[in-house]
Short mmCIF file of C-alpha atoms in Angstrom, two decimals:
data_model
loop_
_atom_site.label_atom_id
_atom_site.label_comp_id
_atom_site.label_asym_id
_atom_site.label_seq_id
_atom_site.Cartn_x
_atom_site.Cartn_y
_atom_site.Cartn_z
CA MET G 842 0.00 0.00 0.00
CA HIS G 843 2.86 2.37 0.84
CA LYS G 844 4.47 1.74 -2.56
CA LYS G 845 1.11 2.29 -4.30
CA ASN G 846 0.61 5.61 -2.53
CA ASN G 847 4.12 6.71 -3.48
CA ALA G 848 3.44 5.79 -7.10
CA ILE G 849 0.25 7.83 -7.10
CA ARG G 850 2.10 10.81 -5.62
CA VAL G 851 4.77 10.52 -8.30
CA VAL G 852 2.11 10.47 -11.02
CA ALA G 853 0.34 13.45 -9.42
CA SER G 854 3.62 15.36 -9.25
CA LEU G 855 4.32 14.60 -12.91
CA ALA G 856 0.82 15.78 -13.81
CA LEU G 857 1.47 19.00 -11.90
CA ALA G 858 4.71 19.46 -13.82
CA VAL G 859 2.91 18.90 -17.14
CA SER G 860 0.21 21.37 -16.09
CA THR G 861 2.85 23.90 -15.14
CA ALA G 862 4.46 23.57 -18.54
CA ALA G 863 1.08 24.04 -20.21
CA LEU G 864 0.32 27.16 -18.23
CA ALA G 865 3.78 28.55 -18.88
CA ALA G 866 3.03 28.45 -22.61
CA PRO G 867 -0.42 30.03 -22.96
CA GLN G 868 0.20 30.72 -26.65
CA SER G 869 0.27 26.99 -27.41
CA ASP G 870 -2.58 25.45 -29.38
CA PRO G 871 -5.48 24.71 -26.97
CA ALA G 872 -6.53 21.77 -29.13
CA GLN G 873 -3.53 19.71 -27.97
CA PHE G 874 -5.07 19.62 -24.46
CA ASN G 875 -8.67 18.96 -25.51
CA GLU G 876 -8.53 15.35 -24.40
CA PHE G 877 -8.28 16.58 -20.83
CA TRP G 878 -11.52 18.55 -20.77
CA THR G 879 -13.82 17.93 -23.71
CA PRO G 880 -17.36 17.01 -22.61
CA GLY G 881 -17.24 13.50 -24.10
CA MET G 882 -17.39 10.62 -21.63
CA PRO G 883 -13.99 9.49 -20.29
CA ASN G 884 -13.26 5.91 -19.37
CA PRO G 885 -15.28 5.47 -16.13
CA ALA G 886 -12.69 3.09 -14.70
CA LEU G 887 -10.03 5.79 -14.88
CA CYS G 888 -12.22 8.24 -13.00
CA ARG G 889 -12.77 5.67 -10.26
CA SER G 890 -9.03 5.31 -9.74
CA PRO G 891 -6.87 7.68 -7.69
CA LEU G 892 -4.57 8.36 -10.65
CA LEU G 893 -6.70 10.63 -12.82
CA VAL G 894 -8.57 12.41 -10.03
CA SER G 895 -5.33 13.29 -8.23
CA SER G 896 -4.09 15.55 -11.02
CA PRO G 897 -5.05 19.03 -12.29
CA LEU G 898 -5.41 17.65 -15.82
CA GLY G 899 -7.27 14.48 -14.89
CA LEU G 900 -9.84 15.89 -12.47
CA PRO G 901 -11.38 18.32 -15.01
CA ARG G 902 -11.50 15.44 -17.50
CA CYS G 903 -13.69 13.51 -15.08
CA MET G 904 -15.92 16.49 -14.19
CA GLU G 905 -18.67 15.57 -16.64
CA VAL G 906 -21.41 18.16 -17.05
CA GLY G 907 -23.95 15.35 -17.33
CA ASN G 908 -23.15 14.23 -13.80
CA VAL G 909 -23.39 17.80 -12.52
CA MET G 910 -26.78 18.05 -14.24
CA ASN G 911 -27.93 14.92 -12.38
CA HIS G 912 -27.41 16.77 -9.10
CA LEU G 913 -29.21 19.82 -10.47
CA GLU G 914 -32.18 17.69 -11.47
CA ALA G 915 -32.33 16.27 -7.95
CA LEU G 916 -32.28 19.77 -6.44
CA GLN G 917 -34.96 20.93 -8.88
CA ASP G 918 -37.13 17.97 -7.82
CA ILE G 919 -36.64 18.96 -4.19
CA ALA G 920 -37.77 22.50 -4.90
CA SER G 921 -40.78 21.29 -6.89
CA LEU G 922 -41.91 19.21 -3.92
CA ASN G 923 -41.43 22.07 -1.45
CA ASP G 924 -43.38 25.14 -2.58
CA GLY G 925 -40.98 25.80 -5.45
CA ASN G 926 -37.92 26.80 -3.41
CA ARG G 927 -35.00 25.64 -1.28
CA ALA G 928 -34.66 28.67 0.99
CA SER G 929 -32.82 28.26 4.30
CA GLY G 930 -35.07 27.36 7.18
CA THR G 931 -37.64 25.68 4.91
CA PRO G 932 -38.30 21.99 4.21
CA GLY G 933 -36.81 22.47 0.74
CA TYR G 934 -33.48 23.50 2.22
CA GLN G 935 -33.51 20.65 4.72
CA SER G 936 -34.09 18.19 1.86
CA SER G 937 -31.19 19.79 -0.03
CA VAL G 938 -28.95 19.28 3.00
CA ASP G 939 -30.10 15.65 3.24
CA TYR G 940 -29.34 15.08 -0.45
CA VAL G 941 -25.80 16.42 -0.23
CA ARG G 942 -25.13 14.54 3.01
CA THR G 943 -26.41 11.24 1.57
CA GLN G 944 -24.30 11.59 -1.58
CA LEU G 945 -21.19 12.30 0.46
CA GLU G 946 -21.74 9.53 3.00
CA GLN G 947 -22.32 6.99 0.25
CA ALA G 948 -18.95 8.02 -1.17
CA GLY G 949 -17.28 7.37 2.19
CA TYR G 950 -16.97 10.89 3.59
CA GLN G 951 -17.47 11.80 7.21
CA VAL G 952 -19.97 14.65 7.01
CA THR G 953 -20.37 17.50 9.49
CA ILE G 954 -23.74 19.24 9.70
CA GLN G 955 -23.08 22.56 11.41
CA PRO G 956 -26.18 24.25 12.87
CA PHE G 957 -26.26 28.01 13.28
CA PRO G 958 -28.90 30.57 14.29
CA PHE G 959 -30.39 32.99 11.82
CA LEU G 960 -33.36 35.27 11.44
CA ALA G 961 -35.57 33.79 8.75
CA PHE G 962 -37.53 36.19 6.59
CA TYR G 963 -39.81 35.03 3.78
CA PRO G 964 -42.84 36.48 2.04
CA LYS G 965 -45.77 34.08 2.40
CA GLY G 966 -47.90 35.98 -0.07
CA PRO G 967 -48.30 39.36 -1.77
CA GLY G 968 -49.04 42.38 0.37
CA THR G 969 -52.27 44.34 0.13
CA LEU G 970 -52.75 48.08 0.35
CA ALA G 971 -55.99 50.01 -0.13
CA ALA G 972 -57.44 53.42 0.69
CA VAL G 973 -60.71 53.12 2.65
CA ALA G 974 -61.25 56.88 3.11
CA PRO G 975 -61.96 59.49 1.86
CA GLN G 976 -62.64 57.20 -1.12
CA ALA G 977 -61.84 53.58 -1.84
CA GLU G 978 -58.83 52.73 -4.02
CA GLN G 979 -56.75 49.59 -4.49
CA TYR G 980 -52.97 49.73 -4.99
CA VAL G 981 -50.96 47.23 -7.04
CA TRP G 982 -48.47 44.90 -5.36
CA GLU G 983 -44.90 45.35 -6.67
CA GLU G 984 -45.95 48.31 -8.81
CA ASP G 985 -47.15 50.77 -6.17
CA PHE G 986 -45.64 49.14 -3.08
CA SER G 987 -43.55 46.19 -1.86
CA TYR G 988 -42.12 44.64 1.30
CA PRO G 989 -38.85 45.88 2.75
CA GLU G 990 -36.88 42.88 3.92
CA GLN G 991 -37.13 42.06 7.63
CA THR G 992 -40.45 43.81 8.16
CA ASP G 993 -42.66 42.31 10.83
CA PRO G 994 -45.98 40.83 9.66
CA GLY G 995 -49.33 42.41 10.42
CA SER G 996 -52.62 43.76 9.13
CA VAL G 997 -53.83 47.22 10.15
CA THR G 998 -56.36 49.84 9.08
CA ALA G 999 -55.69 53.33 10.41
CA PRO G 1000 -55.41 57.04 9.59
CA VAL G 1001 -52.23 58.08 7.79
CA VAL G 1002 -50.03 60.81 9.28
CA ALA G 1003 -47.12 62.33 7.31
CA VAL G 1004 -43.86 62.73 9.23
CA ASP G 1005 -41.55 65.67 8.44
CA LEU G 1006 -41.67 65.33 4.65
CA GLN G 1007 -39.63 67.39 2.19
CA LEU G 1008 -40.86 66.98 -1.37
CA GLY G 1009 -39.48 67.90 -4.78
CA LEU G 1010 -36.26 67.47 -6.76
CA GLY G 1011 -33.12 68.23 -4.78
CA ASN G 1012 -34.79 67.66 -1.40
CA THR G 1013 -32.67 66.67 1.60
CA SER G 1014 -35.28 64.65 3.45
CA THR G 1015 -34.54 63.48 7.00
CA SER G 1016 -38.09 62.24 7.53
CA GLY G 1017 -38.44 60.02 10.59
CA CYS G 1018 -34.77 60.12 11.51
CA GLU G 1019 -35.24 61.91 14.83
CA ALA G 1020 -37.65 61.27 17.69
CA GLU G 1021 -38.56 64.98 17.47
CA ASP G 1022 -40.04 64.34 14.01
CA PHE G 1023 -42.93 62.57 15.77
CA ALA G 1024 -43.87 65.38 18.16
CA GLY G 1025 -47.65 65.32 18.41
CA PHE G 1026 -47.94 62.10 16.39
CA PRO G 1027 -51.32 60.46 17.21
CA ALA G 1028 -50.82 56.93 18.51
CA GLY G 1029 -52.65 54.27 16.55
CA SER G 1030 -51.88 55.86 13.16
CA ILE G 1031 -49.84 54.71 10.16
CA ALA G 1032 -46.65 56.78 9.83
CA LEU G 1033 -45.95 58.02 6.29
CA MET G 1034 -42.22 58.69 5.93
CA GLN G 1035 -39.80 59.52 3.15
CA ARG G 1036 -36.49 57.86 2.27
CA GLY G 1037 -33.35 59.86 3.10
CA ALA G 1038 -30.53 60.58 5.59
CA CYS G 1039 -30.87 57.55 7.90
CA THR G 1040 -31.67 53.85 7.72
CA PHE G 1041 -35.12 52.46 7.10
CA GLU G 1042 -34.71 50.60 10.40
CA GLN G 1043 -34.23 53.84 12.30
CA LYS G 1044 -37.29 55.43 10.71
CA ALA G 1045 -39.54 52.44 11.43
CA GLU G 1046 -38.33 52.02 15.01
CA ASN G 1047 -38.85 55.71 15.71
CA ALA G 1048 -42.37 55.43 14.33
CA ALA G 1049 -43.12 52.40 16.51
CA ALA G 1050 -41.77 54.20 19.59
CA ALA G 1051 -44.16 57.09 18.84
CA GLY G 1052 -47.16 54.72 18.86
CA ALA G 1053 -47.54 53.98 15.11
CA VAL G 1054 -49.32 50.71 14.30
CA GLY G 1055 -47.77 50.55 10.83
CA ALA G 1056 -45.38 52.47 8.60
CA ILE G 1057 -45.00 53.28 4.92
CA ILE G 1058 -41.68 54.60 3.64
CA PHE G 1059 -41.75 56.03 0.12
CA ASN G 1060 -38.81 56.77 -2.17
CA GLN G 1061 -37.09 60.13 -1.74
CA GLY G 1062 -37.72 61.74 -5.11
CA ASP G 1063 -34.69 64.02 -4.82
CA THR G 1064 -33.51 62.79 -8.22
CA GLU G 1065 -35.28 61.18 -11.17
CA ASP G 1066 -33.79 57.75 -10.42
CA ARG G 1067 -35.04 57.70 -6.80
CA THR G 1068 -38.77 57.54 -7.41
CA GLY G 1069 -39.71 53.90 -8.02
CA LEU G 1070 -39.60 50.73 -5.95
CA MET G 1071 -36.31 49.28 -4.75
CA VAL G 1072 -35.02 46.32 -2.75
CA ALA G 1073 -35.18 47.97 0.67
CA THR G 1074 -34.30 46.33 3.97
CA LEU G 1075 -34.91 47.13 7.62
CA GLY G 1076 -32.01 44.90 8.64
CA SER G 1077 -31.84 41.83 10.84
CA THR G 1078 -31.65 44.01 13.99
CA TYR G 1079 -35.02 45.69 13.34
CA GLU G 1080 -37.08 45.65 16.57
CA GLY G 1081 -40.02 47.92 15.72
CA GLY G 1082 -42.61 45.17 15.91
CA ILE G 1083 -44.89 46.86 13.34
CA PRO G 1084 -45.54 46.05 9.66
CA VAL G 1085 -43.74 48.26 7.15
CA LEU G 1086 -44.24 48.81 3.39
CA PHE G 1087 -42.08 50.57 0.81
CA ALA G 1088 -43.83 52.69 -1.82
CA THR G 1089 -43.14 54.81 -4.88
CA TYR G 1090 -42.45 58.52 -4.55
CA ASP G 1091 -45.53 59.53 -6.58
CA ASN G 1092 -47.84 57.55 -4.32
CA GLY G 1093 -46.19 59.01 -1.23
CA VAL G 1094 -46.75 62.55 -2.50
CA THR G 1095 -50.41 61.82 -3.27
CA TRP G 1096 -51.05 60.27 0.13
CA SER G 1097 -49.35 63.15 1.94
CA GLN G 1098 -51.71 65.59 0.23
CA THR G 1099 -54.95 63.64 0.80
CA GLU G 1100 -57.07 64.95 3.68
CA GLY G 1101 -58.65 62.31 5.94
CA LEU G 1102 -56.70 59.44 4.35
CA GLN G 1103 -57.12 56.02 5.90
CA LEU G 1104 -55.24 53.02 4.54
CA ALA G 1105 -55.63 49.29 5.10
CA MET G 1106 -52.30 47.42 4.80
CA THR G 1107 -51.40 43.75 5.12
CA VAL G 1108 -47.87 42.37 5.36
CA ASP G 1109 -47.93 38.58 4.92
CA VAL G 1110 -44.44 37.40 5.83
CA ILE G 1111 -42.63 34.98 8.09
CA ARG G 1112 -40.02 36.55 10.34
CA GLU G 1113 -38.71 34.30 13.07
CA GLN G 1114 -35.52 33.31 14.83
CA THR G 1115 -34.62 29.78 13.84
CA GLU G 1116 -31.60 27.71 12.86
CA THR G 1117 -30.30 26.18 9.67
CA TYR G 1118 -27.17 24.33 8.59
CA ASN G 1119 -23.85 24.28 6.77
CA VAL G 1120 -22.63 20.98 5.30
CA LEU G 1121 -18.90 20.23 5.54
CA ALA G 1122 -16.68 17.35 4.46
CA GLU G 1123 -12.99 16.90 3.73
CA THR G 1124 -10.59 14.48 2.12
CA ARG G 1125 -9.16 11.82 4.39
CA ARG G 1126 -5.68 12.50 3.07
CA GLY G 1127 -3.65 15.67 2.89
CA ASP G 1128 -1.84 18.00 5.26
CA PRO G 1129 -4.38 19.22 7.85
CA ASP G 1130 -2.20 22.28 8.49
CA ASN G 1131 -2.42 23.37 4.84
CA VAL G 1132 -6.10 23.24 3.87
CA VAL G 1133 -7.60 24.18 0.52
CA MET G 1134 -11.26 25.02 0.93
CA VAL G 1135 -13.89 25.12 -1.81
CA GLY G 1136 -17.50 26.14 -1.20
CA ALA G 1137 -20.86 27.17 -2.62
CA HIS G 1138 -24.11 28.26 -1.06
CA LEU G 1139 -26.81 25.61 -1.08
CA ASP G 1140 -29.85 27.77 -0.37
CA SER G 1141 -32.12 29.48 -2.88
CA VAL G 1142 -34.19 32.61 -2.49
CA PHE G 1143 -37.80 32.12 -1.42
CA GLU G 1144 -39.05 33.16 -4.87
CA GLY G 1145 -37.70 30.16 -6.80
CA PRO G 1146 -35.71 26.91 -6.94
CA GLY G 1147 -32.36 28.66 -7.42
CA ILE G 1148 -30.92 26.31 -10.01
CA ASN G 1149 -28.33 28.73 -11.33
CA ASP G 1150 -28.22 30.64 -8.01
CA ASN G 1151 -26.78 28.55 -6.59
CA ALA G 1152 -27.50 24.90 -7.24
CA SER G 1153 -25.00 25.26 -10.10
CA GLY G 1154 -22.07 25.92 -7.78
CA SER G 1155 -23.31 23.44 -5.18
CA ALA G 1156 -23.67 20.65 -7.75
CA ALA G 1157 -20.19 21.28 -9.18
CA VAL G 1158 -18.60 21.19 -5.71
CA LEU G 1159 -20.55 18.02 -4.87
CA GLU G 1160 -19.51 16.22 -8.06
CA MET G 1161 -15.88 17.22 -7.48
CA ALA G 1162 -16.02 15.92 -3.91
CA LEU G 1163 -17.41 12.59 -5.14
CA LEU G 1164 -14.62 12.31 -7.71
CA MET G 1165 -11.94 13.15 -5.11
CA ARG G 1166 -13.04 10.51 -2.63
CA LYS G 1167 -10.01 8.40 -3.63
CA ALA G 1168 -7.66 11.26 -4.46
CA ARG G 1169 -4.21 11.50 -2.87
CA PRO G 1170 -3.80 15.25 -2.26
CA PHE G 1171 -0.70 16.60 -0.54
CA ASN G 1172 -2.89 19.28 1.10
CA LYS G 1173 -6.24 18.51 2.70
CA VAL G 1174 -9.27 19.64 0.68
CA ARG G 1175 -12.33 20.79 2.62
CA PHE G 1176 -15.71 21.13 0.88
CA ALA G 1177 -18.51 23.38 2.14
CA TRP G 1178 -22.16 23.96 1.26
CA TRP G 1179 -23.29 27.15 2.97
CA GLY G 1180 -26.71 27.91 4.40
CA ALA G 1181 -28.49 31.27 4.56
CA GLU G 1182 -26.27 33.01 2.02
CA GLU G 1183 -29.38 34.67 0.62
CA SER G 1184 -30.15 36.00 4.11
CA GLY G 1185 -26.85 37.86 4.31
CA LEU G 1186 -23.94 35.37 4.08
CA VAL G 1187 -24.97 34.05 7.48
CA GLY G 1188 -23.68 30.47 7.23
CA SER G 1189 -20.21 31.19 5.86
CA THR G 1190 -19.75 34.10 8.29
CA TYR G 1191 -20.75 31.88 11.21
CA TYR G 1192 -18.32 29.17 10.08
CA VAL G 1193 -15.31 31.48 9.75
CA ASP G 1194 -16.06 33.24 13.03
CA SER G 1195 -16.42 29.88 14.82
CA LEU G 1196 -12.81 29.00 13.97
CA THR G 1197 -9.96 29.87 16.29
CA GLU G 1198 -7.24 32.10 14.91
CA GLN G 1199 -5.03 29.02 14.62
CA GLU G 1200 -7.72 27.13 12.69
CA GLN G 1201 -8.21 30.07 10.35
CA GLY G 1202 -4.47 30.12 9.75
CA ARG G 1203 -4.54 26.52 8.52
CA ILE G 1204 -6.78 27.47 5.58
CA LYS G 1205 -4.37 28.38 2.80
CA ALA G 1206 -7.03 29.22 0.19
CA TYR G 1207 -10.79 29.49 -0.25
CA LEU G 1208 -12.36 28.95 -3.68
CA ASN G 1209 -15.94 30.18 -4.18
CA ALA G 1210 -18.44 28.95 -6.80
CA ASP G 1211 -21.56 31.11 -6.95
CA MET G 1212 -23.66 31.09 -10.14
CA ILE G 1213 -21.57 29.24 -12.75
CA GLY G 1214 -24.26 28.41 -15.31
CA SER G 1215 -25.84 31.75 -16.26
CA PRO G 1216 -27.68 31.40 -19.60
CA ASN G 1217 -26.27 34.66 -21.05
CA TYR G 1218 -22.92 34.10 -19.37
CA ALA G 1219 -19.56 35.78 -19.19
CA ASN G 1220 -16.43 34.16 -17.74
CA PHE G 1221 -15.76 36.17 -14.59
CA ILE G 1222 -12.89 35.55 -12.16
CA TYR G 1223 -12.64 37.47 -8.89
CA ASP G 1224 -10.14 40.32 -9.14
CA GLY G 1225 -7.79 39.03 -6.47
CA ASP G 1226 -4.85 41.25 -7.38
CA GLY G 1227 -6.95 44.42 -7.62
CA SER G 1228 -5.70 45.19 -11.13
CA ASP G 1229 -9.19 45.63 -12.58
CA PHE G 1230 -11.19 47.26 -9.79
CA GLY G 1231 -8.63 48.55 -7.32
CA LEU G 1232 -9.49 46.43 -4.26
CA GLN G 1233 -6.90 43.74 -3.64
CA GLY G 1234 -7.69 40.51 -1.81
CA PRO G 1235 -5.54 39.16 1.02
CA PRO G 1236 -2.02 38.19 -0.14
CA GLY G 1237 -2.28 35.00 -2.19
CA SER G 1238 -5.57 36.03 -3.82
CA GLY G 1239 -3.73 37.38 -6.83
CA ALA G 1240 -2.01 34.02 -7.31
CA ILE G 1241 -5.37 32.23 -7.30
CA GLU G 1242 -6.72 34.68 -9.89
CA ARG G 1243 -3.68 34.06 -12.11
CA LEU G 1244 -4.12 30.30 -11.80
CA LEU G 1245 -7.75 30.47 -12.90
CA ARG G 1246 -7.00 32.93 -15.71
CA ALA G 1247 -4.22 30.69 -17.00
CA TYR G 1248 -6.63 27.77 -17.17
CA PHE G 1249 -9.06 29.73 -19.32
CA ASP G 1250 -6.15 30.83 -21.51
CA VAL G 1251 -4.96 27.27 -22.07
CA ARG G 1252 -8.47 26.25 -23.03
CA GLY G 1253 -8.62 29.12 -25.49
CA GLU G 1254 -11.49 30.78 -23.62
CA ALA G 1255 -11.78 34.49 -22.83
CA SER G 1256 -12.12 35.62 -19.20
CA GLU G 1257 -12.16 38.87 -17.25
CA GLY G 1258 -12.04 40.13 -13.69
CA THR G 1259 -15.10 40.74 -11.56
CA GLU G 1260 -15.25 43.14 -8.63
CA ILE G 1261 -14.81 42.05 -5.03
CA ASP G 1262 -18.19 43.35 -3.84
CA PHE G 1263 -18.67 41.10 -0.76
CA ARG G 1264 -21.98 39.75 -2.12
CA SER G 1265 -20.97 36.10 -1.78
CA ASP G 1266 -19.48 33.69 0.72
CA TYR G 1267 -15.85 34.67 0.27
CA ALA G 1268 -16.56 37.87 2.24
CA GLN G 1269 -15.68 36.66 5.74
CA PHE G 1270 -12.62 34.77 4.49
CA PHE G 1271 -11.44 38.09 3.06
CA GLU G 1272 -12.14 39.84 6.37
CA VAL G 1273 -9.88 37.49 8.35
CA GLY G 1274 -7.10 37.57 5.73
CA ILE G 1275 -7.53 34.17 4.05
CA PRO G 1276 -6.56 34.21 0.34
CA PHE G 1277 -9.57 33.60 -1.89
CA GLY G 1278 -10.63 33.31 -5.49
CA GLY G 1279 -13.56 32.07 -7.45
CA LEU G 1280 -15.76 31.96 -10.49
CA PHE G 1281 -18.97 33.70 -11.53
CA THR G 1282 -20.95 33.83 -14.77
CA GLY G 1283 -23.10 36.89 -14.04
CA ALA G 1284 -26.35 37.82 -12.29
CA GLU G 1285 -28.62 40.80 -12.93
CA GLY G 1286 -25.91 42.85 -14.65
CA ILE G 1287 -26.21 43.65 -18.35
CA LYS G 1288 -23.94 42.03 -20.95
CA THR G 1289 -22.02 44.56 -23.03
CA VAL G 1290 -21.51 44.46 -26.78
CA GLU G 1291 -17.84 43.63 -26.22
CA GLN G 1292 -18.75 40.73 -23.94
CA ALA G 1293 -21.23 39.37 -26.47
CA GLN G 1294 -18.44 39.35 -29.03
CA LEU G 1295 -16.19 37.43 -26.62
CA TYR G 1296 -18.65 34.93 -25.18
CA GLY G 1297 -21.65 34.94 -27.50
CA GLY G 1298 -25.13 35.58 -26.17
CA ALA G 1299 -27.22 38.75 -26.24
CA ALA G 1300 -25.80 42.22 -25.59
CA GLY G 1301 -28.03 44.57 -23.62
CA GLN G 1302 -29.62 41.68 -21.71
CA PRO G 1303 -28.95 40.36 -18.17
CA TYR G 1304 -26.44 37.58 -17.73
CA ASP G 1305 -29.18 35.78 -15.81
CA PRO G 1306 -32.67 37.02 -16.75
CA CYS G 1307 -34.21 34.85 -14.01
CA TYR G 1308 -31.99 36.06 -11.18
CA HIS G 1309 -33.89 35.68 -7.87
CA GLN G 1310 -37.09 34.71 -9.70
CA ALA G 1311 -39.33 31.66 -9.98
CA CYS G 1312 -37.99 30.96 -13.48
CA ASP G 1313 -34.49 30.13 -12.14
CA ASP G 1314 -35.07 26.47 -12.96
CA LEU G 1315 -33.45 23.82 -15.14
CA THR G 1316 -34.27 25.82 -18.26
CA ASN G 1317 -32.24 28.76 -16.91
CA LEU G 1318 -28.79 27.31 -17.57
CA SER G 1319 -25.96 27.29 -20.06
CA THR G 1320 -24.45 23.82 -20.00
CA GLU G 1321 -21.43 25.24 -21.86
CA ALA G 1322 -20.75 27.70 -19.04
CA LEU G 1323 -21.44 25.02 -16.43
CA GLU G 1324 -19.00 22.58 -18.03
CA LEU G 1325 -16.26 25.18 -18.44
CA HIS G 1326 -16.49 26.63 -14.94
CA ALA G 1327 -16.86 23.25 -13.23
CA ASP G 1328 -13.69 22.16 -15.02
CA ALA G 1329 -11.88 25.36 -14.01
CA LEU G 1330 -12.92 24.88 -10.39
CA ALA G 1331 -11.68 21.28 -10.49
CA PHE G 1332 -8.39 22.33 -12.07
CA ALA G 1333 -7.63 25.01 -9.46
CA THR G 1334 -8.71 22.80 -6.56
CA SER G 1335 -6.56 19.89 -7.72
CA TRP G 1336 -3.57 22.14 -8.40
CA LEU G 1337 -3.70 23.69 -4.94
CA SER G 1338 -4.27 20.30 -3.34
CA LEU G 1339 -0.83 19.34 -4.68
CA SER G 1340 0.98 22.65 -4.20
CA THR G 1341 0.21 26.05 -2.70
CA GLN G 1342 3.68 27.34 -3.56
CA MET G 1343 2.35 30.24 -5.65
CA ILE G 1344 0.23 31.40 -2.71
CA ASP G 1345 3.09 30.92 -0.26
CA ASP G 1346 5.39 33.00 -2.44
CA GLU G 1347 2.89 35.86 -2.71
CA ILE G 1348 2.29 35.85 1.05
CA ALA G 1349 6.05 35.86 1.72
CA GLU G 1350 6.56 38.76 -0.67
CA ALA G 1351 3.78 40.77 1.01
CA GLU G 1352 5.27 40.10 4.44
CA GLN G 1353 8.67 41.23 3.24
CA GLN G 1354 7.20 44.45 1.84
CA ASN G 1355 5.38 45.06 5.13
CA GLN G 1356 8.59 44.54 7.09
CA GLN G 1357 10.43 46.99 4.84
CA SER G 1358 7.66 49.56 5.32
CA LEU G 1359 7.76 49.08 9.08
CA ARG G 1360 11.53 49.52 9.12
CA MET G 1361 11.22 52.80 7.23
CA LEU G 1362 8.50 54.00 9.57
CA SER G 1363 10.59 53.11 12.64
CA VAL G 1364 13.43 55.48 11.65
CA PRO G 1365 12.43 59.16 12.24
CA GLN G 1366 14.54 60.71 9.48
CA GLU G 1367 13.41 58.14 6.89
CA ARG G 1368 9.79 58.63 7.90
CA SER G 1369 10.18 62.36 7.36
CA ARG G 1370 11.77 61.83 3.99
CA TRP G 1371 9.50 59.11 2.60
CA GLY G 1372 6.30 59.61 4.58
CA ASP G 1373 4.28 61.04 1.69
CA LEU G 1374 5.22 58.15 -0.56
CA ILE G 1375 4.45 55.53 2.08
CA ARG G 1376 0.95 56.88 2.62
#
C-alpha cells in the first residue's frame, strides 16, 4: 500500500509538472489539451481510480457536465416538492442538506452538519394596500408598493399621518430620523415617511416608539432615479414590531396631500428566529495544516428553486467531492455547502467566526463557486490582485486569480475580472485575511456588446434574466458555461491540493514588503523623507 501511494504521488507530481508547462506556454494550441476537458465521456474506470482524479489535468477530464446536471435535477425535484424553493429554514433546504449529506456519506466521507442561528424572513404571499377613506382605491403589489426585507408581519387599518416630509427634486429629506419628528404624532396611526438621511430601520423604530401601528416609507424623489420601488431592507436588527411597506415617490406625495386618508395594509411574511445548517466534508488525506477550501451556497431565495443561483455551484462542488473521494492530495481539501447566504452570508460568516485564529491560519485558500451556469454568461474571475477594480484581496488572492486565468487561456477561452463586492461567501474569508478566489458567470448585470463578441449571447440583456425569480429552474442554464467553470474549479482545486507554492510566495513577498515599510516608519529621518510616498 505504501508503494502504491508513493506511485500515485509521483504520477500526481508529474501531472502537476505537465500542467505547469502548459500554463507557462499560454500561446500553445489549446486543441492539444482537448482530451483533458472535452465534454465526451472518459473511461469510467479511470475516474474511479486515484490516478486521474489526483491531477489538475485528470480531475477536469472527469468532471462531466452530465453528472453535474444529475445533481441539479435532484435539487430541482426537491424545490418542486417544497413550494418551489429551497430557501434556508424551509423543508426544501432541509431536503437539499439531506441530499448532499447522503451523496457524500455513500462516497465514504465523514460529514459534518453545522447548525447556526439565523433570522428567517420570507414572504408568504403578496401584500395588500388600499385606501378606505376618503374614497376607496386599491394599490398594485410590486408596482405601487412592496415589502422591505425584515419587516414584521401584520394587518392594520388606520389614519395616515405624514412625518416631516420634504418633497421635490433636490430635497434633503430626514423624515423620521429623529424622535422629534414625531412630536404630536397620534398613537394608533400609520406613519408616512420619506427615504433619506438615515436607515429604514431607524425610521420604522422611531415610528413604533411614537405609537404607530404601521409604517410606509416612500422613495425620496430628490432625483429622477429615486422615485420607483427598490429592494429595501430594515435589517436583521429591526425591533419595531410593526408592519412596514415601501412605496413609490408619486404615491407618497399623493397620500401626503390627501385629507382624511385612511389606509388598510397587510404584510404577509414569516419573520422568526430559527436555525439552519452548513454541510462540511474533507478528504481523508492531505496536510491538515495546509487546507484548501472550496465552497458554494446551497440555499435558494424564497421566490424560486435557485438552479443557477446557486445549485449550479453546489452541484459542481458536490460532483468534485465525489470524484476526489479516492484522491491522494498533498494538502487537505475541505468542501462546504453554505446555508443562509441569501439571508446575508450568514452560514459562511458563522463558520469562519467559529474557527480559532489558529484554525483560520490553517486554511491556505478558499475557492468560491456562486452562479456558474448563467444562460447569457460571461467568464468572470474574482479580481484578487486588484488590477481591474482597485481592491486587492488578502495576499495570495492574486495568485489564485492568475491560476484560474491561466486555465481559461490554455483552453482558449476568454475571461475577465469581476469586482470584489462582498456579495458572496468569500466575504468573511477576506475579512480574516484568508486568500480567496472564485468563479462567476453573471447575475442581474447587463452584458455589453464587447462581452457578447467574446462569449456569444445577447448584448443589452442580463447575464441571468431569471436572477432571484421563480424561473431560475433547469431551463435557466448554459451547460457550456457550467461545463467550463466546473472544469476550471476542479483544475484550481486539484492544483492547490498538490501545491500552494504560488500562494506561499505571494504571502512571503507581502510580508517582506510590510517589514520593509515598518523599518522605514521606525526610523524618524526616513519617515520624514518618505512619509508622503508611504501613505
